[in-house]
């Protein structure tokens, strides 16, 4: 079965009792048993639920494995993996450019109980090997990373991790299983913030953990029931609905991201564009090798002040200012003040996370509208500067990057 067919058919037969093409939401907490202890596969909805089971079946198919457990959020999914595999004294290696919430749960929840968190520049040759020790239980990476979209060679990281006797966890949220299949590259566990591309409509908070090996999956599955951070049936149903257009949406996101990256690259107000699809991106070659698309995220550093960034991100027509990503509606975010605010300023500086970095989650809108909106925002900064210069009595001509020069003029 091809990917798009799996999103619609895998684990989702018509409902047997009525033939309902789309299975109903099994909004139930418990199940009538035939005899004490004899049930029809379901006994209590924290343990299992038919709507959730359908979602877990299709997610497993999409990542090419058999085992999936869903959770009430991406962080609940992360917590299950960390609790399953980290005991006091155990070590975990993470890269510098890790999602802020992963950094926070490790440093504020797991470090205080005695786990050792080693954060490394994973792109530096030999850094991973030097960080691994006999006490390393997990190596945890994202690729592309959040928010600079750095790309790591997952197969190489997996080889080094396994040589040290540890497990590799890949957070595949940014790529989605359409564009990247971490298990084929050696991952032992894959986590998702299902909230993002998988659900796809910014209306659900949900997470998932996937594994290839039943023995690796078992402790996570145990914690799903034992600690109980399960998703509601209605949310599972919404994700099942969203998943059916995953391929269509991802292709649109990726096309939009490419158009935006090209429009921003070289703009005088843009210091640097981060998009793995640009040939000047340091991870471009690896991305070409291990991904089948470059994703829908673009970040860029504004060549300006933090105040200009704040004004830019607060006044877009189509990019709503908000946390999160991966939905059909475009979003813009200022990581230093939003998603990554939980990382102290000095740490952010060490991570190369500039205070003028802007992160874009391209939606499924038309790319002409999205690109025009961004170029208009940059033009507004230039106009404001020109006005300030004129007000200060300087007579140099104001420069204006012509919005129409790249074909994205007003008429949107
Ligand atoms: C890469 C990544 N992983 C995990 C998470 C956490 O997921 P959730 O917000 O669903 O708890 C996020 C959230 O932004 C994320 O961006």
CSV table of C-alpha atoms and ligand atoms in Angstrom, one decimal:
chain,number,residue,atom,x,y,z
A,1,UNK,CA,0.0,0.0,0.0
A,2,UNK,CA,1.3,3.4,-0.9
A,3,UNK,CA,1.6,6.1,1.8
A,4,UNK,CA,-1.6,8.1,0.8
A,5,UNK,CA,-3.6,4.9,0.7
A,6,UNK,CA,-2.4,3.9,4.1
A,7,UNK,CA,-3.5,7.3,5.6
A,8,UNK,CA,-7.1,6.5,4.4
A,9,UNK,CA,-7.3,2.7,4.7
A,10,UNK,CA,-4.8,1.3,7.2
A,11,UNK,CA,-6.5,0.2,10.4
A,12,UNK,CA,-9.7,1.9,9.3
A,13,UNK,CA,-12.2,-0.6,7.9
A,14,UNK,CA,-15.8,0.5,7.7
A,15,UNK,CA,-17.5,-0.1,11.0
A,16,UNK,CA,-18.8,-3.7,11.0
A,17,UNK,CA,-22.1,-3.3,12.8
A,18,UNK,CA,-23.6,-0.7,10.5
A,19,UNK,CA,-21.3,-0.4,7.6
A,20,UNK,CA,-20.6,3.2,8.5
A,21,UNK,CA,-17.8,4.3,6.1
A,22,UNK,CA,-16.2,6.3,8.8
A,23,UNK,CA,-16.2,4.6,12.2
A,24,UNK,CA,-18.0,6.4,14.9
A,25,UNK,CA,-16.2,7.9,17.9
A,26,UNK,CA,-16.3,5.2,20.6
A,27,UNK,CA,-17.1,7.7,23.4
A,28,UNK,CA,-17.2,5.2,26.2
A,29,UNK,CA,-15.2,4.7,29.4
A,30,UNK,CA,-16.0,1.0,29.8
A,31,UNK,CA,-17.3,-2.1,28.0
A,32,UNK,CA,-19.9,-4.8,28.8
A,33,UNK,CA,-18.2,-8.1,29.5
A,34,UNK,CA,-19.7,-11.5,28.4
A,35,UNK,CA,-18.5,-13.1,31.6
A,36,UNK,CA,-16.3,-11.8,34.4
A,37,UNK,CA,-12.9,-11.3,32.7
A,38,UNK,CA,-14.2,-12.2,29.2
A,39,UNK,CA,-14.4,-9.2,26.9
A,40,UNK,CA,-14.3,-8.4,23.2
A,41,UNK,CA,-10.8,-6.9,23.3
A,42,UNK,CA,-11.7,-3.8,25.3
A,43,UNK,CA,-12.3,-3.5,29.0
A,44,UNK,CA,-11.6,0.1,30.0
A,45,UNK,CA,-10.8,3.1,27.8
A,46,UNK,CA,-7.6,4.1,29.6
A,47,UNK,CA,-6.3,0.7,28.7
A,48,UNK,CA,-7.7,0.6,25.2
A,49,UNK,CA,-10.4,2.2,23.1
A,50,UNK,CA,-11.5,1.3,19.5
A,51,UNK,CA,-11.1,4.8,18.2
A,52,UNK,CA,-7.6,5.1,19.7
A,53,UNK,CA,-6.8,1.6,18.5
A,54,UNK,CA,-7.6,2.7,14.9
A,55,UNK,CA,-5.4,5.7,15.2
A,56,UNK,CA,-2.5,3.7,16.7
A,57,UNK,CA,-2.8,1.1,13.9
A,58,UNK,CA,-2.6,3.7,11.1
A,59,UNK,CA,0.3,5.7,12.8
A,60,UNK,CA,2.2,2.4,13.1
A,61,UNK,CA,1.7,1.7,9.4
A,62,UNK,CA,2.8,5.2,8.4
A,63,UNK,CA,6.1,4.8,10.3
A,64,UNK,CA,6.5,1.3,8.9
A,65,UNK,CA,6.3,-0.6,12.3
A,66,UNK,CA,3.9,-2.6,14.4
A,67,UNK,CA,3.8,-0.7,17.7
A,68,UNK,CA,2.3,2.6,18.6
A,69,UNK,CA,1.0,4.2,21.8
A,70,UNK,CA,-0.8,7.5,21.7
A,71,UNK,CA,-0.8,10.1,24.5
A,72,UNK,CA,-2.6,13.2,25.6
A,73,UNK,CA,0.2,15.4,24.2
A,74,UNK,CA,3.6,15.2,22.6
A,75,UNK,CA,5.2,15.9,25.9
A,76,UNK,CA,3.2,13.1,27.6
A,77,UNK,CA,4.6,10.8,24.9
A,78,UNK,CA,8.1,12.1,25.6
A,79,UNK,CA,7.6,11.6,29.3
A,80,UNK,CA,6.6,8.0,28.8
A,81,UNK,CA,9.8,7.2,26.9
A,82,UNK,CA,12.0,9.1,29.4
A,83,UNK,CA,10.3,7.4,32.4
A,84,UNK,CA,10.6,4.0,30.8
A,85,UNK,CA,14.3,4.3,30.0
A,86,UNK,CA,15.9,6.8,32.5
A,87,UNK,CA,16.6,5.8,36.1
A,88,UNK,CA,18.6,7.9,38.6
A,89,UNK,CA,22.3,7.9,37.4
A,90,UNK,CA,21.4,7.1,33.8
A,91,UNK,CA,22.5,9.4,31.1
A,92,UNK,CA,20.9,10.9,28.0
A,93,UNK,CA,22.6,12.7,25.2
A,94,UNK,CA,20.7,15.5,23.4
A,95,UNK,CA,21.8,18.0,20.8
A,96,UNK,CA,22.0,21.8,21.4
A,97,UNK,CA,19.1,22.5,19.1
A,98,UNK,CA,16.4,20.6,20.9
A,99,UNK,CA,12.8,21.5,21.3
A,100,UNK,CA,12.4,23.8,24.3
A,101,UNK,CA,9.9,21.5,26.0
A,102,UNK,CA,12.3,18.5,25.7
A,103,UNK,CA,15.0,20.7,27.3
A,104,UNK,CA,12.7,21.7,30.1
A,105,UNK,CA,11.3,18.2,30.9
A,106,UNK,CA,14.9,16.9,31.0
A,107,UNK,CA,16.4,19.7,33.1
A,108,UNK,CA,13.4,20.4,35.4
A,109,UNK,CA,12.0,16.9,35.8
A,110,UNK,CA,14.6,14.2,35.1
A,111,UNK,CA,17.8,16.0,36.1
A,112,UNK,CA,16.5,16.7,39.7
A,113,UNK,CA,15.9,13.0,40.2
A,114,UNK,CA,19.5,12.2,39.3
A,115,UNK,CA,19.5,11.7,35.5
A,116,UNK,CA,22.4,13.2,33.7
A,117,UNK,CA,21.7,15.3,30.6
A,118,UNK,CA,24.6,15.8,28.3
A,119,UNK,CA,23.9,18.5,25.6
A,120,UNK,CA,26.3,18.5,22.7
A,121,UNK,CA,26.9,20.1,19.3
A,122,UNK,CA,25.9,17.0,17.4
A,123,UNK,CA,27.1,18.5,14.1
A,124,UNK,CA,30.7,18.5,15.4
A,125,UNK,CA,32.7,15.4,14.4
A,126,UNK,CA,33.4,13.1,17.3
A,127,UNK,CA,31.1,15.0,19.7
A,128,UNK,CA,28.6,12.2,20.1
A,129,UNK,CA,31.2,9.5,20.6
A,130,UNK,CA,32.9,11.6,23.2
A,131,UNK,CA,29.6,12.1,25.1
A,132,UNK,CA,28.6,8.5,25.1
A,133,UNK,CA,29.4,6.4,28.2
A,134,UNK,CA,28.4,3.0,29.6
A,135,UNK,CA,25.7,4.8,31.6
A,136,UNK,CA,24.1,6.4,28.4
A,137,UNK,CA,20.7,4.9,28.0
A,138,UNK,CA,19.2,7.2,25.3
A,139,UNK,CA,20.3,9.5,22.6
A,140,UNK,CA,17.5,11.8,21.6
A,141,UNK,CA,17.5,13.8,18.4
A,142,UNK,CA,15.2,15.8,16.2
A,143,UNK,CA,15.9,16.3,12.5
A,144,UNK,CA,15.2,18.8,11.2
A,145,UNK,CA,15.5,20.6,14.5
A,146,UNK,CA,13.4,23.3,16.0
A,147,UNK,CA,13.8,26.2,15.2
A,148,UNK,CA,16.9,26.4,13.1
A,149,UNK,CA,16.0,23.3,11.0
A,150,UNK,CA,19.5,21.8,11.3
A,151,UNK,CA,19.7,18.3,9.8
A,152,UNK,CA,21.5,15.4,11.5
A,153,UNK,CA,22.7,12.2,9.8
A,154,UNK,CA,20.3,9.8,11.5
A,155,UNK,CA,21.9,6.6,10.3
A,156,UNK,CA,25.4,7.8,11.6
A,157,UNK,CA,23.9,8.8,14.9
A,158,UNK,CA,22.1,5.4,15.2
A,159,UNK,CA,25.4,3.5,14.5
A,160,UNK,CA,27.3,5.4,17.2
A,161,UNK,CA,24.4,5.1,19.7
A,162,UNK,CA,24.1,1.4,19.2
A,163,UNK,CA,27.8,0.8,19.4
A,164,UNK,CA,27.6,2.3,22.9
A,165,UNK,CA,24.7,0.0,23.8
A,166,UNK,CA,22.1,2.8,23.9
A,167,UNK,CA,18.8,3.4,22.2
A,168,UNK,CA,18.1,6.1,19.6
A,169,UNK,CA,14.9,8.2,19.9
A,170,UNK,CA,14.0,10.4,17.0
A,171,UNK,CA,11.4,13.1,17.3
A,172,UNK,CA,9.9,13.0,13.8
A,173,UNK,CA,7.4,15.8,14.3
A,174,UNK,CA,9.0,18.3,11.9
A,175,UNK,CA,9.5,15.9,9.0
A,176,UNK,CA,6.4,13.7,9.4
A,177,UNK,CA,6.5,10.1,8.3
A,178,UNK,CA,5.8,11.2,4.7
A,179,UNK,CA,9.2,12.9,4.4
A,180,UNK,CA,11.3,10.8,6.8
A,181,UNK,CA,11.2,7.2,8.0
A,182,UNK,CA,13.5,7.1,11.0
A,183,UNK,CA,13.2,3.3,11.6
A,184,UNK,CA,14.7,2.6,8.2
A,185,UNK,CA,17.7,4.8,9.3
A,186,UNK,CA,18.2,2.9,12.6
A,187,UNK,CA,15.9,4.6,15.2
A,188,UNK,CA,14.7,2.5,18.0
A,189,UNK,CA,11.8,4.7,19.1
A,190,UNK,CA,10.1,7.5,17.3
A,191,UNK,CA,8.1,10.2,19.1
A,192,UNK,CA,5.6,12.7,17.6
A,193,UNK,CA,3.8,15.7,18.7
A,194,UNK,CA,0.7,14.5,16.8
A,195,UNK,CA,-0.6,18.0,17.5
A,196,UNK,CA,1.4,19.2,14.5
A,197,UNK,CA,1.4,17.8,11.0
A,198,UNK,CA,-0.3,14.5,11.8
A,199,UNK,CA,-3.5,16.0,13.2
A,200,UNK,CA,-2.8,19.0,10.9
A,201,UNK,CA,-5.6,21.4,11.8
A,202,UNK,CA,-4.5,23.1,15.0
A,203,UNK,CA,-7.4,21.6,16.9
A,204,UNK,CA,-5.9,18.8,18.8
A,205,UNK,CA,-3.1,18.3,21.4
A,206,UNK,CA,-1.8,14.7,21.2
A,207,UNK,CA,1.4,12.6,21.1
A,208,UNK,CA,2.6,9.2,20.0
A,209,UNK,CA,5.5,6.8,20.6
A,210,UNK,CA,6.3,4.2,18.0
A,211,UNK,CA,8.7,1.2,18.2
A,212,UNK,CA,9.8,-1.6,15.9
A,213,UNK,CA,10.8,-4.1,18.6
A,214,UNK,CA,8.1,-5.3,21.0
A,215,UNK,CA,10.6,-5.5,23.9
A,216,UNK,CA,11.6,-1.8,23.4
A,217,UNK,CA,7.9,-0.9,23.1
A,218,UNK,CA,6.6,-2.8,26.1
A,219,UNK,CA,7.7,-0.4,28.9
A,220,UNK,CA,6.2,2.5,27.1
A,221,UNK,CA,2.9,0.7,26.5
A,222,UNK,CA,2.9,-0.3,30.2
A,223,UNK,CA,3.3,3.4,31.2
A,224,UNK,CA,0.5,4.5,28.8
A,225,UNK,CA,-2.0,2.6,31.0
A,226,UNK,CA,-0.1,2.7,34.3
A,227,UNK,CA,0.3,6.5,34.3
A,228,UNK,CA,-2.8,7.1,32.2
A,229,UNK,CA,-1.9,10.2,30.0
A,230,UNK,CA,-4.2,8.8,27.2
A,231,UNK,CA,-5.9,10.9,24.5
A,232,UNK,CA,-9.7,11.2,24.4
A,233,UNK,CA,-11.6,9.2,21.7
A,234,UNK,CA,-12.9,12.4,20.1
A,235,UNK,CA,-9.3,13.7,19.7
A,236,UNK,CA,-8.2,10.4,18.2
A,237,UNK,CA,-11.1,10.7,15.7
A,238,UNK,CA,-10.1,14.2,14.8
A,239,UNK,CA,-6.6,13.0,14.1
A,240,UNK,CA,-7.9,10.1,12.0
A,241,UNK,CA,-9.8,12.6,10.0
A,242,UNK,CA,-6.8,14.9,9.6
A,243,UNK,CA,-4.4,12.1,8.7
A,244,UNK,CA,-6.4,11.3,5.6
A,245,UNK,CA,-5.0,14.4,3.9
A,246,UNK,CA,-1.5,14.1,5.3
A,247,UNK,CA,0.2,13.6,2.0
A,248,UNK,CA,-1.7,16.3,0.3
A,249,UNK,CA,-1.1,18.8,3.1
A,250,UNK,CA,2.6,17.9,3.4
A,251,UNK,CA,3.2,18.4,-0.3
A,252,UNK,CA,1.5,21.8,-0.1
A,253,UNK,CA,3.4,22.8,3.0
A,254,UNK,CA,6.7,21.8,1.4
A,255,UNK,CA,5.9,23.7,-1.8
A,256,UNK,CA,4.9,26.8,0.2
A,257,UNK,CA,8.1,26.6,2.3
A,258,UNK,CA,10.3,26.4,-0.7
A,259,UNK,CA,8.7,29.4,-2.3
A,260,UNK,CA,9.0,31.4,0.9
A,261,UNK,CA,12.6,30.4,1.5
A,262,UNK,CA,13.5,31.4,-2.1
A,263,UNK,CA,11.7,34.8,-1.7
A,264,UNK,CA,13.5,35.6,1.6
A,265,UNK,CA,16.9,34.3,0.7
A,266,UNK,CA,19.0,37.3,-0.4
A,267,UNK,CA,16.5,39.9,0.8
A,268,UNK,CA,18.5,42.9,2.3
A,269,UNK,CA,16.5,42.6,5.6
A,270,UNK,CA,17.2,38.9,5.9
A,271,UNK,CA,20.5,37.9,7.4
A,272,UNK,CA,20.0,34.2,7.0
A,273,UNK,CA,17.3,31.7,5.9
A,274,UNK,CA,17.1,28.3,7.5
A,275,UNK,CA,15.4,25.8,5.2
A,276,UNK,CA,16.9,22.4,4.4
A,277,UNK,CA,15.8,22.6,0.8
A,278,UNK,CA,18.1,25.5,0.0
A,279,UNK,CA,21.4,24.4,-1.5
A,280,UNK,CA,23.3,26.8,0.9
A,281,UNK,CA,21.8,25.1,4.0
A,282,UNK,CA,24.5,23.1,5.8
A,283,UNK,CA,22.3,20.0,6.1
A,284,UNK,CA,21.0,20.1,2.5
A,285,UNK,CA,23.0,17.1,1.3
A,286,UNK,CA,22.0,14.9,4.2
A,287,UNK,CA,18.4,16.1,3.9
A,288,UNK,CA,18.4,15.0,0.3
A,289,UNK,CA,19.7,11.6,1.3
A,290,UNK,CA,17.5,10.8,4.2
A,291,UNK,CA,14.3,12.8,3.5
A,292,UNK,CA,11.9,12.7,0.5
A,293,UNK,CA,10.8,16.3,1.0
A,294,UNK,CA,12.2,19.3,3.0
A,295,UNK,CA,9.2,19.9,5.2
A,296,UNK,CA,7.0,22.9,5.7
A,297,UNK,CA,9.0,25.0,8.2
A,298,UNK,CA,11.2,28.0,7.4
A,299,UNK,CA,13.1,30.2,9.9
A,300,UNK,CA,15.0,33.3,9.2
A,301,UNK,CA,17.1,35.9,11.0
A,302,UNK,CA,15.9,39.4,10.5
A,303,UNK,CA,18.6,41.9,9.8
A,304,UNK,CA,17.2,44.3,12.3
A,305,UNK,CA,16.2,44.9,15.9
A,306,UNK,CA,14.1,42.9,18.3
A,307,UNK,CA,11.5,45.7,18.2
A,308,UNK,CA,11.3,45.3,14.4
A,309,UNK,CA,10.9,41.5,14.8
A,310,UNK,CA,8.1,42.1,17.3
A,311,UNK,CA,6.3,44.5,14.9
A,312,UNK,CA,6.8,42.1,11.9
A,313,UNK,CA,5.5,39.0,13.7
A,314,UNK,CA,2.6,40.9,15.2
A,315,UNK,CA,1.2,42.4,12.0
A,316,UNK,CA,1.0,39.7,9.4
A,317,UNK,CA,-2.2,39.2,7.4
A,318,UNK,CA,-2.0,35.4,6.9
A,319,UNK,CA,0.6,34.3,9.4
A,320,UNK,CA,-1.2,34.3,12.8
A,321,UNK,CA,1.2,34.9,15.7
A,322,UNK,CA,1.1,31.8,17.8
A,323,UNK,CA,2.9,28.8,19.3
A,324,UNK,CA,2.8,25.5,17.4
A,325,UNK,CA,3.2,24.5,13.8
A,326,UNK,CA,2.0,22.1,11.2
A,327,UNK,CA,-1.6,23.2,10.8
A,328,UNK,CA,-3.4,24.3,7.6
A,329,UNK,CA,-3.4,27.9,8.8
A,330,UNK,CA,0.0,29.6,8.6
A,331,UNK,CA,1.7,30.6,11.9
A,332,UNK,CA,4.6,32.9,12.8
A,333,UNK,CA,6.5,32.7,16.0
A,334,UNK,CA,9.3,34.5,17.7
A,335,UNK,CA,11.2,31.6,19.4
A,336,UNK,CA,13.2,33.8,21.8
A,337,UNK,CA,10.0,35.1,23.4
A,338,UNK,CA,7.7,32.2,22.7
A,339,UNK,CA,8.6,28.5,22.1
A,340,UNK,CA,12.2,28.8,23.5
A,341,UNK,CA,11.5,31.4,26.2
A,342,UNK,CA,12.0,28.6,28.8
A,343,UNK,CA,15.7,28.4,27.8
A,344,UNK,CA,17.7,31.1,29.6
A,345,UNK,CA,19.1,33.9,27.4
A,346,UNK,CA,22.7,32.9,27.9
A,347,UNK,CA,21.9,29.3,26.9
A,348,UNK,CA,19.9,30.5,23.9
A,349,UNK,CA,23.0,32.5,22.8
A,350,UNK,CA,25.2,29.4,23.1
A,351,UNK,CA,22.7,27.5,21.0
A,352,UNK,CA,23.0,30.1,18.2
A,353,UNK,CA,19.4,31.0,18.8
A,354,UNK,CA,19.3,34.6,17.9
A,355,UNK,CA,16.8,37.0,19.4
A,356,UNK,CA,15.9,38.2,15.9
A,357,UNK,CA,15.1,34.7,14.6
A,358,UNK,CA,11.6,34.3,13.2
A,359,UNK,CA,10.0,30.9,12.6
A,360,UNK,CA,7.3,30.3,10.0
A,361,UNK,CA,5.0,27.4,9.8
A,362,UNK,CA,3.7,27.6,6.3
A,363,UNK,CA,0.0,26.7,6.0
A,364,UNK,CA,-1.9,25.3,3.1
A,365,UNK,CA,-2.9,28.8,1.8
A,366,UNK,CA,-1.8,29.8,-1.6
A,367,UNK,CA,1.9,30.6,-1.8
A,368,UNK,CA,1.3,33.9,-3.5
A,369,UNK,CA,-0.6,35.2,-0.5
A,370,UNK,CA,2.0,33.9,2.0
A,371,UNK,CA,5.0,35.3,0.2
A,372,UNK,CA,3.3,38.6,-0.4
A,373,UNK,CA,2.4,38.9,3.3
A,374,UNK,CA,6.0,38.4,4.3
A,375,UNK,CA,7.5,40.7,1.7
A,376,UNK,CA,5.0,43.4,2.7
A,377,UNK,CA,6.1,43.1,6.3
A,378,UNK,CA,9.7,43.5,5.3
A,379,UNK,CA,8.8,46.5,3.1
A,380,UNK,CA,7.0,48.1,6.1
A,381,UNK,CA,10.2,47.8,8.1
A,382,UNK,CA,12.1,49.5,5.4
A,383,UNK,CA,9.5,52.3,5.1
A,384,UNK,CA,9.6,52.9,8.8
A,385,UNK,CA,13.4,53.1,8.7
A,386,UNK,CA,13.3,55.5,5.8
A,387,UNK,CA,10.8,57.7,7.7
A,388,UNK,CA,13.0,57.7,10.8
A,389,UNK,CA,16.0,58.6,8.7
A,390,UNK,CA,14.0,61.4,7.0
A,391,UNK,CA,12.8,62.7,10.4
A,392,UNK,CA,16.4,62.8,11.6
A,393,UNK,CA,17.2,65.0,8.6
A,394,UNK,CA,19.3,62.6,6.6
A,395,UNK,CA,18.7,62.9,2.9
A,396,UNK,CA,20.0,59.5,1.6
A,397,UNK,CA,17.3,57.8,-0.6
A,398,UNK,CA,15.4,55.1,1.2
A,399,UNK,CA,15.9,51.7,-0.4
A,400,UNK,CA,12.9,49.5,-1.0
A,401,UNK,CA,13.0,45.9,-1.9
A,402,UNK,CA,10.4,45.8,-4.7
A,403,UNK,CA,7.7,43.3,-3.7
A,404,UNK,CA,6.8,42.8,-7.3
A,405,UNK,CA,10.4,42.1,-8.4
A,406,UNK,CA,10.0,38.4,-7.5
A,407,UNK,CA,6.5,38.2,-8.9
A,408,UNK,CA,4.5,38.5,-5.7
A,409,UNK,CA,2.9,41.9,-6.0
A,410,UNK,CA,-0.2,43.2,-4.4
A,411,UNK,CA,-3.1,41.7,-6.3
A,412,UNK,CA,-3.4,38.7,-3.9
B,1,LIG,C1,9.5,18.9,17.9
B,1,LIG,C2,8.5,18.9,19.0
B,1,LIG,N1,8.4,17.8,19.8
B,1,LIG,C3,7.5,17.7,20.8
B,1,LIG,C4,6.7,18.8,21.1
B,1,LIG,C5,5.7,18.6,22.2
B,1,LIG,O1,4.4,18.3,21.7
B,1,LIG,P1,3.0,18.8,22.4
B,1,LIG,O2,3.0,20.3,22.3
B,1,LIG,O3,2.0,18.1,21.6
B,1,LIG,O4,3.1,18.3,23.8
B,1,LIG,C6,6.7,19.9,20.3
B,1,LIG,C7,5.8,21.0,20.5
B,1,LIG,O5,5.9,22.1,20.0
B,1,LIG,C8,7.6,20.0,19.2
B,1,LIG,O6,7.7,21.0,18.4
